[in-house]
Amino acid sequence: MAALKLPHSPRLIQGRQPLVPFPASTMLFPKPPSSPLSNYSFATSSVNAGFLTRTLALFSPGIVACKSSSLIGVRGNQSRIRSASVQRVAEELMEDQSKYSLFSGDSIRQRFLDFYASRDHKILPSASLVPDDPTVLLTIAGMLPFKPIFLGKIPRQVPRATTAQRCIRTNDVENVGRTARHHTFFEMLGNFSFGDYFKKEAIQWSWELSTKEFQLPPERLWISVYEDDDEAFEIWHKEVGVPVDHIKRMGADDNFWMSGATGPCGPCSEIYYDFHPERGTADVDLGDDTRFIEFYNLVFMEYNKKDDGTLEPLKQKNIDTGLGLERMARILQKVPNNYETDLIYPIIEKASALANISYPLADEQTKLKLKVVGDHLRAIVYLISDGVLPSNIGRGYVVRRLIRRVVRAGRSLGIKGERRDNLEGAVLPIIAEKVIELSTHIDPDVKIKAPRILEELKKEELNFVQTLERGETLLEKMLADASSNAEKSGTVPCLSGKDAFLLYDTFGFPVELTTEIAEEQGITVDMNGFDIEMENQRRLSRAAHNVVKLAVEDGTNLTNNINKTEFVGYDTLSTQAVVESLMVNGSPVIQVSEGNDIEVLLNKTPFYAESGGQIGDHGFLYVTGGEKQQTAVVEIKDVQKSLGDLFIHKGTIKEGVLEVGREVEAAVDAKLRQRAKVHHTATHLLQAALKKLISQEISQAGSLVAFDRLRFDFNYGHALTDTQIEEIEQLINGWIEASTSLKTKVMPLNDAKEAGAIAMFGEKYGEQVRVVEVPGVSMELCGGTHVSNTSEIRVFKIISEQGIASGVRRIEAVAGEAFIEYINVRESQMKNLCSMLKVKAEEVTTRVEKLLEELRMSRTEVANLRTKAAEYKALMIANKAFEVGTSQTIRVLVESLDDVDADSLKAAAENLIDTLQDPAAVILGSCPDEGKVSLVAAFTPAVVDLGIQAGKFIGPIAKLCGGGGGGRPNFAQAGGRKPENLPSALEKAREDIISILSQKTS
């Protein structure tokens, strides 16, 4: 290709800079015959209506096209403009449309895929945002699904592929809306070669796609290459024809890609679009966001980085590329930033309409908040669609944090919820409907899952609004105090870490929001102080849990001269050890005699100390004298860790005397250790089964490994069905039956993550970690004790599944010997039940169902009798009604019906109202059970018409009985906990109803 010739100057439109960055025509991007994109017609599209609105504002900042001829300003300010002016400018823009075409994001995506499909690439669907890769939390790049192929872990299925991969990145979430290009959710268009073509084809096709398929002006494109990659430089310059002054050599930080500390790697080359070519070619900085945007990255994976840092050529060279859809849409649609493309702008328009705001006329801070709403809601909707539900850890916390940012941004814009479709005032579902509407060509499953997505959004938003309302008021005062104090002292205003932690710990106010709100007011937050407060809380929590005192009365630290405990319990259940220290009631002693409870520190131990959910071992310490005669026995019932490496053995001296410095034989109870091992390995299998059968998003939220059972808490928003529980049990028991030997090894943390080991999100690990693997099933970072082979577990049974918090479920299960005990207890209970019912085991269900039906019928009969008795009592007291009023006579009855239950009291009141007839007011009370009060108020229509409501009347009366209640204007019920106050409460009701009715009828 011949060298490019740059034009002398960019084209001008009516003396202005070009409205669009490059010339176009109506045939520049012809649609495919079967294109589903007709909705994006310039003349009819709601999306392009937004573009028209914004473009009008560019021509004349004082006007903007709106419905009818009104102008909507920020926060709903409206002023009239002449319809003729709007029509004239609109006609000019429509004329420009014949020369400058707008191109939809859906069409860009499809053209990219079709371009590479025509070059023998297989179009593969987007992978989930939840990656099948334990080393990353979310799918952060288009190449991630192919990482195992690039790393040589699995064979390639096709030599070439192309995808439109949905991605999530939140490491720079604070930049969303502040720059023109940062997003949390984005689509990465990619073409990949697995040992097939390499640099030449990748470079030539990327150029052809950019300049011919998308018609980008060659003179506006710049290229970066790795500083030592002469081959790529030559291809770009000599074969493609890019001028030397448009190719920049850059260092490894910018243009050398690595998969990790070792492994496949290689140089990369990037294509940039130049928005301001008039600035020339001298001293160009491709990192200048005001001028350039990088839209295409080509990675040439040609080396393997060895442990010593040297590079060796790969036998199979690969290509990994990524083109940002949002960035290309920005370029082709000629808008000032990625947010104003048809991929995101309709969402912003929806939010603007709810806030009664005109985006084109809004100030930059308002636009920033609208961009945050538009960007974050895309990420939230697609994450929930992929099974990531809001929670406090892992991926769930990413969703929760994004939702909270959107809620706050919306509230600050004045967006208020519409109480429709059972939304209860939630706003996010209303805006999310637009995201779902735009999802057809991104992920068709989103529309199918729309009801669940909207319900999760509603629930999370309403919960968080309560948190916001509690914390915002206090934060506002704290920030005002911080500003005032800084002004007095002449320092920079800063919110203390203690205050930020108080908001977080007491009010549940996220520290991220505290920081954002403070920064908006020019106030910093002492995050170091916050971290210190957080660590102090953790330390106090651990201290309260362990209840171990390690200081003597004079304040001298007991541990000054004690080394950490050596743990040998992985390899042996008994060892000789030396008593380093003894404590009784937290105080150090030299000698302890029989019958005392003690805490013992040994120089080494086979006892596992409670950690990682597994409880501490039980066992004995034996002291022997001459001729190996036993002189003391200590029974150990618990082992705890303190200060990280000290194992504190808690027990009771059963025989003899124990002294500091004595040698003991420390022996673990082998049967109980085996039970713990069985339950711990079963816990790993349970997590693997939940991920496999229920959701890959499931993550551990807590666990207990005990001798008699295991408990596993996990993040999931719905109860498991009986069928799902059965499938989980079957899968785990299949793994047990497979008799798989476990593998355990210690390795560097990074190597463990690279190998795929699951780590607890938020957990801190050292440089060296212990990895427990059930090959083909599970691999976790774990310091607990485990069986050698899955067959040792014998059998697994789930005994309960329940919710314990919002979005958190709990499974309890038994395995091995504990399962046998569980079955034996249940069998004994069944035998007793059969004996009591005088039936066989298989007849128990039928017999119980019959008894329940008989009980139901008996209860119904009793209830009917009680109701009839209450109605009889009501008739007996009807003659106690008295009249109130002068202009209108109203019959009133206020009485107690002793021990009548609430339902019968209601029936009695209804019967009395019918008996007394309109107008009448009946107030009754009773004490159906010990410590219970029932109240009822019934008013006829004529009484209600006077403005007296039963629901409002009965509430204050119920408070006198230690309770409350309410109901409809004509009928209300209430309850209380102080029967002794019922007489005075009814007397108060009598006085109040007489007074009110007397005034209303005087």
PDB file of C-alpha atoms in Angstrom, residues 628-841:
ATOM      1  CA  LYS A 628       7.496 -44.514  82.740  1.00  0.00           C
ATOM      2  CA  GLN A 629       4.899 -44.438  85.494  1.00  0.00           C
ATOM      3  CA  GLN A 630       2.089 -41.988  84.801  1.00  0.00           C
ATOM      4  CA  THR A 631       2.087 -39.125  87.313  1.00  0.00           C
ATOM      5  CA  ALA A 632      -0.406 -36.651  85.789  1.00  0.00           C
ATOM      6  CA  VAL A 633      -3.235 -36.628  83.221  1.00  0.00           C
ATOM      7  CA  VAL A 634      -4.715 -33.480  81.652  1.00  0.00           C
ATOM      8  CA  GLU A 635      -7.888 -33.756  79.541  1.00  0.00           C
ATOM      9  CA  ILE A 636      -7.876 -31.197  76.680  1.00  0.00           C
ATOM     10  CA  LYS A 637     -11.318 -30.000  75.553  1.00  0.00           C
ATOM     11  CA  ASP A 638     -10.425 -27.025  73.338  1.00  0.00           C
ATOM     12  CA  VAL A 639      -7.435 -25.506  71.554  1.00  0.00           C
ATOM     13  CA  GLN A 640      -7.351 -21.857  70.454  1.00  0.00           C
ATOM     14  CA  LYS A 641      -4.835 -19.689  68.635  1.00  0.00           C
ATOM     15  CA  SER A 642      -3.618 -16.404  70.073  1.00  0.00           C
ATOM     16  CA  LEU A 643      -1.317 -13.798  68.552  1.00  0.00           C
ATOM     17  CA  GLY A 644      -1.278 -15.871  65.393  1.00  0.00           C
ATOM     18  CA  ASP A 645       1.152 -18.665  66.365  1.00  0.00           C
ATOM     19  CA  LEU A 646       0.503 -19.540  70.031  1.00  0.00           C
ATOM     20  CA  PHE A 647      -1.644 -22.629  70.600  1.00  0.00           C
ATOM     21  CA  ILE A 648      -3.514 -22.448  73.918  1.00  0.00           C
ATOM     22  CA  HIS A 649      -4.661 -25.855  75.168  1.00  0.00           C
ATOM     23  CA  LYS A 650      -7.664 -25.594  77.488  1.00  0.00           C
ATOM     24  CA  GLY A 651      -8.461 -28.465  79.799  1.00  0.00           C
ATOM     25  CA  THR A 652      -8.753 -29.950  83.286  1.00  0.00           C
ATOM     26  CA  ILE A 653      -6.177 -31.805  85.396  1.00  0.00           C
ATOM     27  CA  LYS A 654      -7.729 -35.213  86.045  1.00  0.00           C
ATOM     28  CA  GLU A 655      -4.813 -36.715  87.990  1.00  0.00           C
ATOM     29  CA  GLY A 656      -1.610 -35.518  89.617  1.00  0.00           C
ATOM     30  CA  VAL A 657       0.251 -32.208  89.314  1.00  0.00           C
ATOM     31  CA  LEU A 658       1.453 -30.322  86.227  1.00  0.00           C
ATOM     32  CA  GLU A 659       4.446 -27.959  86.302  1.00  0.00           C
ATOM     33  CA  VAL A 660       6.064 -25.500  83.903  1.00  0.00           C
ATOM     34  CA  GLY A 661       9.072 -27.102  82.230  1.00  0.00           C
ATOM     35  CA  ARG A 662       7.774 -30.682  82.464  1.00  0.00           C
ATOM     36  CA  GLU A 663       7.855 -32.931  79.417  1.00  0.00           C
ATOM     37  CA  VAL A 664       4.481 -34.347  78.415  1.00  0.00           C
ATOM     38  CA  GLU A 665       3.110 -36.673  75.815  1.00  0.00           C
ATOM     39  CA  ALA A 666       0.480 -34.756  73.863  1.00  0.00           C
ATOM     40  CA  ALA A 667      -2.040 -37.160  72.295  1.00  0.00           C
ATOM     41  CA  VAL A 668      -5.002 -36.218  70.101  1.00  0.00           C
ATOM     42  CA  ASP A 669      -8.265 -38.195  70.302  1.00  0.00           C
ATOM     43  CA  ALA A 670      -7.916 -40.092  67.001  1.00  0.00           C
ATOM     44  CA  LYS A 671     -11.629 -40.871  66.603  1.00  0.00           C
ATOM     45  CA  LEU A 672     -12.691 -37.249  67.010  1.00  0.00           C
ATOM     46  CA  ARG A 673      -9.901 -36.032  64.685  1.00  0.00           C
ATOM     47  CA  GLN A 674     -11.162 -38.474  62.051  1.00  0.00           C
ATOM     48  CA  ARG A 675     -14.682 -37.077  62.417  1.00  0.00           C
ATOM     49  CA  ALA A 676     -13.360 -33.539  61.921  1.00  0.00           C
ATOM     50  CA  LYS A 677     -11.337 -34.637  58.870  1.00  0.00           C
ATOM     51  CA  VAL A 678     -14.379 -36.295  57.333  1.00  0.00           C
ATOM     52  CA  HIS A 679     -16.570 -33.226  57.842  1.00  0.00           C
ATOM     53  CA  HIS A 680     -13.925 -30.790  56.581  1.00  0.00           C
ATOM     54  CA  THR A 681     -13.340 -32.652  53.326  1.00  0.00           C
ATOM     55  CA  ALA A 682     -17.116 -33.067  52.960  1.00  0.00           C
ATOM     56  CA  THR A 683     -17.431 -29.271  53.277  1.00  0.00           C
ATOM     57  CA  HIS A 684     -15.090 -28.817  50.303  1.00  0.00           C
ATOM     58  CA  LEU A 685     -17.153 -31.304  48.292  1.00  0.00           C
ATOM     59  CA  LEU A 686     -20.344 -29.461  49.280  1.00  0.00           C
ATOM     60  CA  GLN A 687     -19.024 -26.136  48.003  1.00  0.00           C
ATOM     61  CA  ALA A 688     -17.923 -27.773  44.737  1.00  0.00           C
ATOM     62  CA  ALA A 689     -21.365 -29.384  44.314  1.00  0.00           C
ATOM     63  CA  LEU A 690     -23.189 -26.094  44.961  1.00  0.00           C
ATOM     64  CA  LYS A 691     -21.048 -24.333  42.365  1.00  0.00           C
ATOM     65  CA  LYS A 692     -21.562 -27.116  39.844  1.00  0.00           C
ATOM     66  CA  LEU A 693     -25.306 -27.672  40.284  1.00  0.00           C
ATOM     67  CA  ILE A 694     -26.689 -24.368  41.586  1.00  0.00           C
ATOM     68  CA  SER A 695     -24.495 -21.393  40.597  1.00  0.00           C
ATOM     69  CA  GLN A 696     -20.836 -20.663  39.986  1.00  0.00           C
ATOM     70  CA  GLU A 697     -21.455 -17.374  41.815  1.00  0.00           C
ATOM     71  CA  ILE A 698     -21.981 -19.184  45.126  1.00  0.00           C
ATOM     72  CA  SER A 699     -19.238 -18.395  47.607  1.00  0.00           C
ATOM     73  CA  GLN A 700     -18.609 -19.311  51.218  1.00  0.00           C
ATOM     74  CA  ALA A 701     -19.959 -16.944  53.859  1.00  0.00           C
ATOM     75  CA  GLY A 702     -18.940 -18.980  56.894  1.00  0.00           C
ATOM     76  CA  SER A 703     -18.555 -22.567  58.064  1.00  0.00           C
ATOM     77  CA  LEU A 704     -18.328 -24.879  61.047  1.00  0.00           C
ATOM     78  CA  VAL A 705     -16.492 -28.197  61.006  1.00  0.00           C
ATOM     79  CA  ALA A 706     -17.429 -30.074  64.187  1.00  0.00           C
ATOM     80  CA  PHE A 707     -17.234 -33.675  65.329  1.00  0.00           C
ATOM     81  CA  ASP A 708     -20.990 -34.266  65.054  1.00  0.00           C
ATOM     82  CA  ARG A 709     -21.875 -32.210  61.952  1.00  0.00           C
ATOM     83  CA  LEU A 710     -20.764 -29.628  59.417  1.00  0.00           C
ATOM     84  CA  ARG A 711     -22.329 -26.259  58.678  1.00  0.00           C
ATOM     85  CA  PHE A 712     -21.813 -24.291  55.457  1.00  0.00           C
ATOM     86  CA  ASP A 713     -23.098 -20.737  54.911  1.00  0.00           C
ATOM     87  CA  PHE A 714     -23.151 -19.418  51.361  1.00  0.00           C
ATOM     88  CA  ASN A 715     -24.354 -16.430  49.357  1.00  0.00           C
ATOM     89  CA  TYR A 716     -27.501 -17.263  47.434  1.00  0.00           C
ATOM     90  CA  GLY A 717     -30.853 -15.510  47.254  1.00  0.00           C
ATOM     91  CA  HIS A 718     -33.265 -18.437  47.083  1.00  0.00           C
ATOM     92  CA  ALA A 719     -34.120 -21.573  49.052  1.00  0.00           C
ATOM     93  CA  LEU A 720     -32.932 -24.844  47.545  1.00  0.00           C
ATOM     94  CA  THR A 721     -35.675 -27.186  46.378  1.00  0.00           C
ATOM     95  CA  ASP A 722     -35.963 -30.783  47.584  1.00  0.00           C
ATOM     96  CA  THR A 723     -34.894 -31.914  44.124  1.00  0.00           C
ATOM     97  CA  GLN A 724     -31.783 -29.735  44.216  1.00  0.00           C
ATOM     98  CA  ILE A 725     -30.848 -31.073  47.661  1.00  0.00           C
ATOM     99  CA  GLU A 726     -31.214 -34.643  46.421  1.00  0.00           C
ATOM    100  CA  GLU A 727     -29.034 -33.885  43.383  1.00  0.00           C
ATOM    101  CA  ILE A 728     -26.350 -32.357  45.622  1.00  0.00           C
ATOM    102  CA  GLU A 729     -26.339 -35.419  47.877  1.00  0.00           C
ATOM    103  CA  GLN A 730     -26.146 -37.779  44.908  1.00  0.00           C
ATOM    104  CA  LEU A 731     -23.249 -35.891  43.352  1.00  0.00           C
ATOM    105  CA  ILE A 732     -21.249 -35.760  46.596  1.00  0.00           C
ATOM    106  CA  ASN A 733     -21.861 -39.420  47.387  1.00  0.00           C
ATOM    107  CA  GLY A 734     -20.728 -40.228  43.858  1.00  0.00           C
ATOM    108  CA  TRP A 735     -17.467 -38.383  44.494  1.00  0.00           C
ATOM    109  CA  ILE A 736     -17.090 -40.284  47.781  1.00  0.00           C
ATOM    110  CA  GLU A 737     -17.684 -43.611  46.054  1.00  0.00           C
ATOM    111  CA  ALA A 738     -15.057 -42.753  43.430  1.00  0.00           C
ATOM    112  CA  SER A 739     -12.382 -43.223  46.148  1.00  0.00           C
ATOM    113  CA  THR A 740     -10.254 -40.289  45.013  1.00  0.00           C
ATOM    114  CA  SER A 741      -6.980 -39.649  46.859  1.00  0.00           C
ATOM    115  CA  LEU A 742      -6.499 -36.070  48.041  1.00  0.00           C
ATOM    116  CA  LYS A 743      -3.419 -34.028  47.228  1.00  0.00           C
ATOM    117  CA  THR A 744      -2.024 -31.564  49.736  1.00  0.00           C
ATOM    118  CA  LYS A 745       0.937 -29.255  49.180  1.00  0.00           C
ATOM    119  CA  VAL A 746       2.391 -25.921  50.256  1.00  0.00           C
ATOM    120  CA  MET A 747       3.190 -23.387  47.555  1.00  0.00           C
ATOM    121  CA  PRO A 748       3.473 -19.631  46.908  1.00  0.00           C
ATOM    122  CA  LEU A 749       0.125 -17.831  46.996  1.00  0.00           C
ATOM    123  CA  ASN A 750       0.359 -16.617  43.393  1.00  0.00           C
ATOM    124  CA  ASP A 751       1.154 -20.115  42.154  1.00  0.00           C
ATOM    125  CA  ALA A 752      -1.833 -21.487  44.060  1.00  0.00           C
ATOM    126  CA  LYS A 753      -4.197 -18.941  42.503  1.00  0.00           C
ATOM    127  CA  GLU A 754      -2.710 -19.542  39.084  1.00  0.00           C
ATOM    128  CA  ALA A 755      -3.322 -23.270  39.564  1.00  0.00           C
ATOM    129  CA  GLY A 756      -7.011 -22.493  40.229  1.00  0.00           C
ATOM    130  CA  ALA A 757      -7.221 -22.803  44.018  1.00  0.00           C
ATOM    131  CA  ILE A 758     -10.295 -21.148  45.533  1.00  0.00           C
ATOM    132  CA  ALA A 759      -9.523 -18.462  48.090  1.00  0.00           C
ATOM    133  CA  MET A 760     -11.970 -16.798  50.448  1.00  0.00           C
ATOM    134  CA  PHE A 761     -12.628 -13.275  49.145  1.00  0.00           C
ATOM    135  CA  GLY A 762     -11.332 -10.702  51.647  1.00  0.00           C
ATOM    136  CA  GLU A 763      -9.257 -13.283  53.530  1.00  0.00           C
ATOM    137  CA  LYS A 764      -5.594 -12.448  54.133  1.00  0.00           C
ATOM    138  CA  TYR A 765      -3.024 -15.091  53.217  1.00  0.00           C
ATOM    139  CA  GLY A 766       0.711 -15.339  53.694  1.00  0.00           C
ATOM    140  CA  GLU A 767       3.220 -15.749  50.897  1.00  0.00           C
ATOM    141  CA  GLN A 768       3.131 -19.553  51.375  1.00  0.00           C
ATOM    142  CA  VAL A 769      -0.244 -21.293  51.463  1.00  0.00           C
ATOM    143  CA  ARG A 770      -1.494 -24.846  51.904  1.00  0.00           C
ATOM    144  CA  VAL A 771      -3.568 -26.185  49.028  1.00  0.00           C
ATOM    145  CA  VAL A 772      -5.972 -29.106  49.469  1.00  0.00           C
ATOM    146  CA  GLU A 773      -7.129 -30.710  46.227  1.00  0.00           C
ATOM    147  CA  VAL A 774      -9.670 -33.379  45.441  1.00  0.00           C
ATOM    148  CA  PRO A 775      -8.508 -33.966  41.844  1.00  0.00           C
ATOM    149  CA  GLY A 776     -11.177 -33.190  39.304  1.00  0.00           C
ATOM    150  CA  VAL A 777     -13.546 -31.869  41.967  1.00  0.00           C
ATOM    151  CA  SER A 778     -12.148 -29.196  44.277  1.00  0.00           C
ATOM    152  CA  MET A 779      -9.034 -27.151  44.979  1.00  0.00           C
ATOM    153  CA  GLU A 780      -8.985 -24.750  47.936  1.00  0.00           C
ATOM    154  CA  LEU A 781      -6.550 -22.826  50.094  1.00  0.00           C
ATOM    155  CA  CYS A 782      -7.061 -24.507  53.474  1.00  0.00           C
ATOM    156  CA  GLY A 783      -5.097 -25.112  56.672  1.00  0.00           C
ATOM    157  CA  GLY A 784      -7.543 -27.673  58.084  1.00  0.00           C
ATOM    158  CA  THR A 785      -7.171 -31.419  58.464  1.00  0.00           C
ATOM    159  CA  HIS A 786      -8.555 -33.724  55.768  1.00  0.00           C
ATOM    160  CA  VAL A 787      -9.020 -37.376  54.893  1.00  0.00           C
ATOM    161  CA  SER A 788      -6.484 -39.079  52.625  1.00  0.00           C
ATOM    162  CA  ASN A 789      -9.133 -40.550  50.330  1.00  0.00           C
ATOM    163  CA  THR A 790     -12.771 -39.588  49.742  1.00  0.00           C
ATOM    164  CA  SER A 791     -13.839 -43.165  50.576  1.00  0.00           C
ATOM    165  CA  GLU A 792     -13.081 -42.388  54.245  1.00  0.00           C
ATOM    166  CA  ILE A 793     -16.125 -40.088  54.279  1.00  0.00           C
ATOM    167  CA  ARG A 794     -18.333 -43.148  53.622  1.00  0.00           C
ATOM    168  CA  VAL A 795     -21.624 -41.242  53.175  1.00  0.00           C
ATOM    169  CA  PHE A 796     -22.978 -37.668  53.145  1.00  0.00           C
ATOM    170  CA  LYS A 797     -26.445 -36.420  54.157  1.00  0.00           C
ATOM    171  CA  ILE A 798     -27.940 -32.903  54.272  1.00  0.00           C
ATOM    172  CA  ILE A 799     -30.110 -32.542  57.391  1.00  0.00           C
ATOM    173  CA  SER A 800     -31.288 -28.941  56.949  1.00  0.00           C
ATOM    174  CA  GLU A 801     -31.242 -25.957  54.551  1.00  0.00           C
ATOM    175  CA  GLN A 802     -32.473 -22.525  55.601  1.00  0.00           C
ATOM    176  CA  GLY A 803     -32.013 -18.792  55.213  1.00  0.00           C
ATOM    177  CA  ILE A 804     -30.109 -17.048  58.004  1.00  0.00           C
ATOM    178  CA  ALA A 805     -29.809 -13.514  56.550  1.00  0.00           C
ATOM    179  CA  SER A 806     -30.696 -11.564  53.435  1.00  0.00           C
ATOM    180  CA  GLY A 807     -29.051 -13.403  50.556  1.00  0.00           C
ATOM    181  CA  VAL A 808     -27.325 -15.951  52.835  1.00  0.00           C
ATOM    182  CA  ARG A 809     -28.347 -19.625  53.117  1.00  0.00           C
ATOM    183  CA  ARG A 810     -27.138 -22.295  55.541  1.00  0.00           C
ATOM    184  CA  ILE A 811     -26.743 -26.031  55.005  1.00  0.00           C
ATOM    185  CA  GLU A 812     -26.139 -28.455  57.869  1.00  0.00           C
ATOM    186  CA  ALA A 813     -25.002 -31.968  57.050  1.00  0.00           C
ATOM    187  CA  VAL A 814     -23.480 -35.106  58.542  1.00  0.00           C
ATOM    188  CA  ALA A 815     -20.967 -37.572  57.158  1.00  0.00           C
ATOM    189  CA  GLY A 816     -19.112 -40.714  58.211  1.00  0.00           C
ATOM    190  CA  GLU A 817     -19.603 -41.847  61.814  1.00  0.00           C
ATOM    191  CA  ALA A 818     -21.803 -38.806  62.552  1.00  0.00           C
ATOM    192  CA  PHE A 819     -24.177 -39.980  59.803  1.00  0.00           C
ATOM    193  CA  ILE A 820     -24.471 -43.402  61.495  1.00  0.00           C
ATOM    194  CA  GLU A 821     -25.316 -41.700  64.801  1.00  0.00           C
ATOM    195  CA  TYR A 822     -27.843 -39.469  63.049  1.00  0.00           C
ATOM    196  CA  ILE A 823     -29.567 -42.454  61.438  1.00  0.00           C
ATOM    197  CA  ASN A 824     -29.592 -44.415  64.701  1.00  0.00           C
ATOM    198  CA  VAL A 825     -31.271 -41.529  66.546  1.00  0.00           C
ATOM    199  CA  ARG A 826     -33.853 -41.131  63.785  1.00  0.00           C
ATOM    200  CA  GLU A 827     -34.513 -44.875  63.776  1.00  0.00           C
ATOM    201  CA  SER A 828     -35.072 -44.853  67.540  1.00  0.00           C
ATOM    202  CA  GLN A 829     -37.474 -41.943  67.185  1.00  0.00           C
ATOM    203  CA  MET A 830     -39.341 -43.757  64.424  1.00  0.00           C
ATOM    204  CA  LYS A 831     -39.691 -46.909  66.581  1.00  0.00           C
ATOM    205  CA  ASN A 832     -41.143 -44.836  69.420  1.00  0.00           C
ATOM    206  CA  LEU A 833     -43.539 -43.126  67.026  1.00  0.00           C
ATOM    207  CA  CYS A 834     -44.680 -46.453  65.585  1.00  0.00           C
ATOM    208  CA  SER A 835     -45.267 -47.771  69.092  1.00  0.00           C
ATOM    209  CA  MET A 836     -47.310 -44.721  70.091  1.00  0.00           C
ATOM    210  CA  LEU A 837     -49.412 -44.776  66.904  1.00  0.00           C
ATOM    211  CA  LYS A 838     -49.599 -48.610  66.880  1.00  0.00           C
ATOM    212  CA  VAL A 839     -48.707 -48.783  63.180  1.00  0.00           C
ATOM    213  CA  LYS A 840     -45.844 -49.997  61.005  1.00  0.00           C
ATOM    214  CA  ALA A 841     -43.160 -47.527  59.858  1.00  0.00           C
TER     215      ALA A 841
END
